[in-house]
Short mmCIF file of C-alpha atoms and ligand atoms in Angstrom, two decimals:
data_model
loop_
_atom_site.label_atom_id
_atom_site.label_comp_id
_atom_site.label_asym_id
_atom_site.label_seq_id
_atom_site.Cartn_x
_atom_site.Cartn_y
_atom_site.Cartn_z
CA UNK A 1 -20.15 66.61 -149.40
CA UNK A 2 -23.03 68.05 -151.37
CA UNK A 3 -22.95 67.46 -155.13
CA UNK A 4 -21.39 69.60 -157.82
CA UNK A 5 -22.83 68.25 -161.03
CA UNK A 6 -20.82 69.86 -163.76
CA UNK A 7 -18.34 68.28 -166.17
CA UNK A 8 -16.98 71.68 -167.34
CA UNK A 9 -16.63 75.25 -166.10
CA UNK A 10 -17.20 77.43 -169.15
CA UNK A 11 -18.84 80.55 -167.71
CA UNK A 12 -20.47 82.07 -164.63
CA UNK A 13 -23.95 81.76 -166.15
CA UNK A 14 -23.93 77.96 -165.70
CA UNK A 15 -23.38 78.19 -161.92
CA UNK A 16 -26.25 78.45 -159.44
CA UNK A 17 -25.99 80.51 -156.26
CA UNK A 18 -25.55 77.22 -154.38
CA UNK A 19 -22.75 76.13 -156.76
CA UNK A 20 -20.91 79.41 -156.14
CA UNK A 21 -21.36 79.10 -152.37
CA UNK A 22 -20.03 75.52 -152.51
CA UNK A 23 -16.96 76.60 -154.52
CA UNK A 24 -16.20 79.48 -152.12
CA UNK A 25 -16.74 77.31 -149.01
CA UNK A 26 -14.49 74.58 -150.48
CA UNK A 27 -11.86 77.21 -151.30
CA UNK A 28 -11.77 78.20 -147.60
CA UNK A 29 -10.63 74.66 -146.73
CA UNK A 30 -8.16 74.72 -149.63
CA UNK A 31 -6.70 78.01 -148.40
CA UNK A 32 -5.97 76.36 -145.07
CA UNK A 33 -4.04 73.61 -146.93
CA UNK A 34 -1.97 76.30 -148.70
CA UNK A 35 -1.05 77.85 -145.33
CA UNK A 36 0.40 74.60 -143.95
CA UNK A 37 4.11 73.93 -143.77
CA UNK A 38 3.62 70.90 -146.05
CA UNK A 39 1.23 72.30 -148.69
CA UNK A 40 0.12 69.04 -150.22
CA UNK A 41 -2.76 66.59 -149.76
CA UNK A 42 -3.29 63.30 -151.63
CA UNK A 43 -6.85 64.15 -152.70
CA UNK A 44 -6.36 64.00 -156.50
CA UNK A 45 -3.59 61.39 -156.57
CA UNK A 46 -3.77 59.46 -159.87
CA UNK A 47 -5.69 62.23 -161.67
CA UNK A 48 -4.17 64.04 -164.69
CA UNK A 49 -4.63 67.68 -165.62
CA UNK A 50 -3.46 69.41 -168.82
CA UNK A 51 -2.90 73.17 -168.72
CA UNK A 52 -3.13 74.45 -172.30
CA UNK A 53 -2.42 78.17 -172.53
CA UNK A 54 -2.79 79.52 -176.04
CA UNK A 55 -2.36 83.10 -174.74
CA UNK A 56 0.17 84.54 -172.25
CA UNK A 57 -0.57 84.21 -168.54
CA UNK A 58 1.30 84.57 -165.27
CA UNK A 59 -1.29 84.33 -162.46
CA UNK A 60 -3.84 81.92 -163.94
CA UNK A 61 -1.31 79.48 -165.31
CA UNK A 62 0.95 79.43 -162.23
CA UNK A 63 -2.00 79.12 -159.85
CA UNK A 64 -3.61 76.24 -161.79
CA UNK A 65 -0.27 74.42 -161.76
CA UNK A 66 0.26 75.01 -158.05
CA UNK A 67 -3.36 74.08 -157.30
CA UNK A 68 -3.01 70.73 -159.11
CA UNK A 69 0.33 69.97 -157.44
CA UNK A 70 -1.01 70.80 -153.98
CA UNK A 71 -3.77 68.24 -154.57
CA UNK A 72 -1.21 65.65 -155.82
CA UNK A 73 -2.59 65.53 -159.39
CA UNK A 74 -0.19 64.93 -162.28
CA UNK A 75 0.05 67.97 -164.56
CA UNK A 76 1.50 68.88 -167.91
CA UNK A 77 1.61 72.37 -169.39
CA UNK A 78 1.46 73.30 -173.05
CA UNK A 79 1.72 76.71 -174.66
CA UNK A 80 0.79 77.57 -178.23
CA UNK A 81 4.39 78.23 -179.25
CA UNK A 82 5.53 74.86 -177.87
CA UNK A 83 2.70 72.81 -179.38
CA UNK A 84 2.14 71.42 -182.89
CA UNK A 85 -0.47 74.13 -183.47
CA UNK A 86 2.50 76.12 -184.83
CA UNK A 87 2.66 73.45 -187.60
CA UNK A 88 -0.99 73.94 -188.53
CA UNK A 89 -2.79 71.47 -186.25
CA UNK A 90 -6.24 72.72 -185.31
CA UNK A 91 -7.37 73.36 -181.74
CA UNK A 92 -9.91 70.52 -182.00
CA UNK A 93 -7.31 68.04 -183.30
CA UNK A 94 -4.93 69.13 -180.55
CA UNK A 95 -7.64 68.60 -177.92
CA UNK A 96 -8.62 65.18 -179.35
CA UNK A 97 -4.96 64.08 -179.26
CA UNK A 98 -4.66 65.25 -175.66
CA UNK A 99 -7.90 63.37 -174.89
CA UNK A 100 -6.34 60.20 -176.32
CA UNK A 101 -3.92 60.35 -173.35
CA UNK A 102 -6.95 60.18 -171.02
CA UNK A 103 -6.57 63.31 -168.84
CA UNK A 104 -9.31 64.14 -166.31
CA UNK A 105 -9.31 67.89 -166.98
CA UNK A 106 -8.08 70.32 -169.62
CA UNK A 107 -7.59 73.95 -168.53
CA UNK A 108 -7.75 76.14 -171.64
CA UNK A 109 -6.87 79.78 -172.20
CA UNK A 110 -7.50 80.96 -175.74
CA UNK A 111 -7.66 84.29 -177.57
CA UNK A 112 -10.89 83.29 -179.35
CA UNK A 113 -14.19 83.75 -177.53
CA UNK A 114 -16.01 80.41 -177.42
CA UNK A 115 -12.95 78.15 -177.86
CA UNK A 116 -13.61 76.12 -174.66
CA UNK A 117 -17.33 75.90 -175.50
CA UNK A 118 -16.41 74.33 -178.85
CA UNK A 119 -14.26 71.65 -177.19
CA UNK A 120 -16.49 70.78 -174.22
CA UNK A 121 -19.12 68.62 -176.00
CA UNK A 122 -16.45 66.78 -178.05
CA UNK A 123 -13.98 65.97 -175.29
CA UNK A 124 -14.54 63.47 -172.48
CA UNK A 125 -12.26 65.32 -170.05
CA UNK A 126 -13.71 68.29 -168.18
CA UNK A 127 -12.85 71.68 -169.70
CA UNK A 128 -12.10 74.72 -167.54
CA UNK A 129 -12.24 78.09 -169.26
CA UNK A 130 -9.14 79.97 -168.11
CA UNK A 131 -10.10 83.01 -170.20
CA UNK A 132 -11.56 83.02 -173.75
CA UNK A 133 -11.09 86.16 -175.81
CA UNK A 134 -13.38 88.95 -174.65
CA UNK A 135 -16.01 86.50 -173.41
CA UNK A 136 -15.43 85.17 -169.88
CA UNK A 137 -12.82 84.41 -167.21
CA UNK A 138 -14.92 82.53 -164.65
CA UNK A 139 -12.11 81.40 -162.34
CA UNK A 140 -10.98 85.05 -161.98
CA UNK A 141 -14.53 86.07 -161.05
CA UNK A 142 -14.74 83.25 -158.49
CA UNK A 143 -11.47 84.29 -156.84
CA UNK A 144 -12.71 87.88 -156.83
CA UNK A 145 -15.99 86.80 -155.18
CA UNK A 146 -13.97 84.79 -152.64
CA UNK A 147 -11.76 87.80 -151.85
CA UNK A 148 -14.74 90.15 -151.50
CA UNK A 149 -16.60 87.70 -149.23
CA UNK A 150 -13.45 87.18 -147.14
CA UNK A 151 -12.95 90.96 -146.70
CA UNK A 152 -16.58 92.05 -146.33
CA UNK A 153 -18.17 88.93 -144.85
CA UNK A 154 -20.90 88.83 -147.51
CA UNK A 155 -21.70 89.53 -151.15
CA UNK A 156 -25.44 90.25 -150.90
CA UNK A 157 -26.18 93.99 -150.95
CA UNK A 158 -22.60 95.16 -151.54
CA UNK A 159 -22.00 98.06 -153.91
CA UNK A 160 -19.27 97.38 -156.48
CA UNK A 161 -17.74 99.73 -159.08
CA UNK A 162 -15.90 98.17 -162.03
CA UNK A 163 -13.73 100.77 -163.77
CA UNK A 164 -11.82 100.60 -167.05
CA UNK A 165 -12.07 98.84 -170.39
CA UNK A 166 -15.35 97.02 -169.72
CA UNK A 167 -16.10 96.38 -173.38
CA UNK A 168 -13.06 94.13 -173.98
CA UNK A 169 -12.86 92.62 -170.51
CA UNK A 170 -13.75 88.96 -169.91
CA UNK A 171 -13.04 89.64 -166.22
CA UNK A 172 -15.73 92.35 -166.18
CA UNK A 173 -18.29 90.12 -167.88
CA UNK A 174 -17.73 87.17 -165.54
CA UNK A 175 -17.73 89.41 -162.48
CA UNK A 176 -20.93 91.20 -163.51
CA UNK A 177 -22.72 87.84 -163.92
CA UNK A 178 -21.34 86.47 -160.65
CA UNK A 179 -21.83 89.60 -158.54
CA UNK A 180 -25.40 90.13 -159.78
CA UNK A 181 -26.21 86.46 -159.14
CA UNK A 182 -24.95 86.80 -155.55
CA UNK A 183 -27.06 89.93 -154.92
CA UNK A 184 -24.49 92.75 -155.28
CA UNK A 185 -25.17 96.08 -157.02
CA UNK A 186 -22.76 96.78 -159.88
CA UNK A 187 -21.80 100.11 -161.45
CA UNK A 188 -19.48 100.22 -164.45
CA UNK A 189 -17.34 103.20 -165.38
CA UNK A 190 -14.88 104.19 -168.10
CA UNK A 191 -14.61 106.13 -171.36
CA UNK A 192 -17.82 105.80 -173.42
CA UNK A 193 -15.74 104.04 -176.11
CA UNK A 194 -14.96 101.26 -173.62
CA UNK A 195 -18.50 100.72 -172.31
CA UNK A 196 -20.56 98.04 -174.14
CA UNK A 197 -23.47 99.47 -176.12
CA UNK A 198 -25.97 97.22 -174.33
CA UNK A 199 -24.51 97.90 -170.85
CA UNK A 200 -27.84 98.50 -169.06
CA UNK A 201 -29.17 95.15 -170.31
CA UNK A 202 -26.48 93.53 -168.12
CA UNK A 203 -28.34 94.92 -165.08
CA UNK A 204 -25.64 97.44 -164.17
CA UNK A 205 -25.57 101.22 -163.72
CA UNK A 206 -23.25 103.26 -165.94
CA UNK A 207 -21.42 106.34 -164.60
CA UNK A 208 -18.64 107.46 -166.92
CA UNK A 209 -16.76 109.64 -164.40
CA UNK A 210 -14.81 107.24 -162.13
CA UNK A 211 -14.63 109.72 -159.24
CA UNK A 212 -18.46 109.73 -159.23
CA UNK A 213 -18.70 105.99 -159.79
CA UNK A 214 -16.66 105.06 -156.70
CA UNK A 215 -18.74 107.18 -154.27
CA UNK A 216 -20.31 104.98 -151.55
CA UNK A 217 -18.93 101.77 -153.08
CA UNK A 218 -17.66 98.91 -150.92
CA UNK A 219 -15.49 97.48 -153.69
CA UNK A 220 -13.57 99.24 -156.47
CA UNK A 221 -12.40 96.88 -159.19
CA UNK A 222 -9.96 98.48 -161.64
CA UNK A 223 -9.31 96.89 -165.04
CA UNK A 224 -6.46 97.09 -167.51
CA UNK A 225 -6.93 98.61 -170.94
CA UNK A 226 -6.95 95.60 -173.25
CA UNK A 227 -4.72 97.08 -175.97
CA UNK A 228 -4.31 93.63 -177.56
CA UNK A 229 -8.09 93.44 -178.15
CA UNK A 230 -8.66 96.99 -179.45
CA UNK A 231 -8.54 97.27 -183.25
CA UNK A 232 -7.70 100.95 -182.84
CA UNK A 233 -6.88 102.99 -179.74
CA UNK A 234 -10.09 103.99 -177.95
CA UNK A 235 -8.52 107.01 -176.20
CA UNK A 236 -5.91 109.51 -177.42
CA UNK A 237 -2.92 108.66 -175.17
CA UNK A 238 -2.13 106.65 -172.04
CA UNK A 239 -1.37 109.95 -170.24
CA UNK A 240 -4.85 111.26 -171.03
CA UNK A 241 -6.44 107.99 -169.92
CA UNK A 242 -4.57 108.23 -166.65
CA UNK A 243 -5.61 111.88 -166.14
CA UNK A 244 -9.33 111.32 -166.76
CA UNK A 245 -9.94 107.66 -165.86
CA UNK A 246 -6.96 106.52 -163.77
CA UNK A 247 -7.50 105.72 -160.08
CA UNK A 248 -5.11 107.51 -157.74
CA UNK A 249 -5.02 108.75 -154.13
CA UNK A 250 -6.95 111.88 -155.13
CA UNK A 251 -9.78 109.92 -156.82
CA UNK A 252 -9.94 107.60 -153.81
CA UNK A 253 -10.86 110.53 -151.52
CA UNK A 254 -14.41 109.91 -152.78
CA UNK A 255 -14.36 106.27 -151.66
CA UNK A 256 -15.77 104.80 -148.46
CA UNK A 257 -13.24 104.58 -145.62
CA UNK A 258 -13.36 100.78 -145.68
CA UNK A 259 -13.52 100.30 -149.46
CA UNK A 260 -11.23 97.72 -151.01
CA UNK A 261 -9.39 98.17 -154.32
CA UNK A 262 -9.03 95.14 -156.59
CA UNK A 263 -7.29 94.49 -159.91
CA UNK A 264 -7.07 91.12 -161.69
CA UNK A 265 -3.58 91.90 -163.03
CA UNK A 266 -1.48 92.51 -164.98
CA UNK A 267 -1.45 96.18 -163.90
CA UNK A 268 -0.30 98.95 -166.20
CA UNK A 269 1.07 101.07 -163.37
CA UNK A 270 0.48 104.77 -163.81
CA UNK A 271 -2.20 104.21 -166.48
CA UNK A 272 -5.37 102.74 -164.94
CA UNK A 273 -3.94 102.57 -161.40
CA UNK A 274 -1.35 104.69 -159.59
CA UNK A 275 1.32 102.84 -157.63
CA UNK A 276 0.34 104.55 -154.37
CA UNK A 277 -3.10 102.89 -154.69
CA UNK A 278 -1.90 99.54 -156.07
CA UNK A 279 0.52 99.22 -153.13
CA UNK A 280 -1.56 101.21 -150.62
CA UNK A 281 -3.80 100.30 -147.68
CA UNK A 282 -7.01 99.89 -149.71
CA UNK A 283 -5.42 97.35 -152.08
CA UNK A 284 -6.17 93.61 -151.84
CA UNK A 285 -4.53 92.84 -155.18
CA UNK A 286 -1.93 90.33 -153.95
CA UNK A 287 -4.54 88.68 -151.70
CA UNK A 288 -6.56 88.06 -154.88
CA UNK A 289 -3.54 86.19 -156.26
CA UNK A 290 -3.17 84.14 -153.06
CA UNK A 291 -6.87 83.28 -153.16
CA UNK A 292 -6.59 82.29 -156.82
CA UNK A 293 -4.69 79.15 -155.81
CA UNK A 294 -7.33 78.17 -153.22
CA UNK A 295 -10.26 78.76 -155.58
CA UNK A 296 -8.59 76.78 -158.38
CA UNK A 297 -7.84 73.94 -155.94
CA UNK A 298 -11.55 73.94 -155.05
CA UNK A 299 -12.57 73.82 -158.72
CA UNK A 300 -10.18 70.98 -159.59
CA UNK A 301 -11.44 69.07 -156.55
CA UNK A 302 -15.13 69.60 -157.36
CA UNK A 303 -14.85 69.02 -161.12
CA UNK A 304 -12.64 65.93 -160.94
CA UNK A 305 -14.93 64.44 -158.35
CA UNK A 306 -12.62 64.39 -155.33
CA UNK A 307 -15.64 65.36 -153.18
CA UNK A 308 -17.36 62.06 -154.07
CA UNK A 309 -14.55 59.97 -152.58
CA UNK A 310 -14.19 61.66 -149.18
CA UNK A 311 -12.56 64.53 -147.31
CA UNK A 312 -9.92 66.95 -148.55
CA UNK A 313 -7.49 65.67 -145.85
N1 CP B 401 -5.76 87.86 -164.09
C1 CP B 401 -5.20 87.09 -165.02
O1 CP B 401 -5.88 86.34 -165.76
O2 CP B 401 -3.84 87.20 -165.11
P1 CP B 401 -2.92 86.38 -166.12
O3 CP B 401 -3.24 86.85 -167.51
O4 CP B 401 -1.50 86.67 -165.71
O5 CP B 401 -3.27 84.91 -165.96
#
């Protein structure tokens, strides 16, 4: 198989178009493994992966664990509350102690932007950024690209609207970089207080009114309001946010007939997304979660070097 010459996955900017295509193509094979009765192949037998989640997670953490297990890698999981960081150990000391146990990969989620970038040059194991502060969430963007390509058959030339708290969203940033790289047009939408000041420099259009923003779009990606990252509320009440910026059946009347609605989760139902849309015919939200396992299997396989020793099986 063609080479994938990266030790770490820190952000979407480091990946070439060919890298992204290779990850998505590999994830197609991995998805087939996940659909078998026996969902396990020996590909990463003898490899060790540490999942270190310094911030809460349901989807990313569970899917990295399942991905490693389906490839027969050995895994351990640490959370901040269960680690000696609660006794004052630094992140770097924690990582160096984990490195002393000779893992092949460390998957890190951290509330500080740049935390995985700080570890990567110091640690021999590969580092996967599983979300760092408001910076990036590259594996989410890759599973989103996979889901869009699976549903639409391509990425080039698609029109995508990303709606919500763009300013605090690592998912938005990674998706903007990835979608633009793959030739999609991106429009962002949300309250002016949640749009980055330099938005146009990201190569996106800005339309504050979501009903306008979703017109003629192939993909509508709705984002959660990141209350945990806002120093003060950037809109008066959740009810007002829902009235002016929430996506519901009425707003969706402006969408293309074959548009898909995405959300990385967790959803605040009734705030940024109404239940009749989240659970409705346009929604591919749970398919994103399914695809998250396949894409993370592909990344473990490519980063640990399984592709150098033969087939997936
Ligand atoms: N989309 C996402 O990162 O979800 P979790 O926070 O549950 O991992």
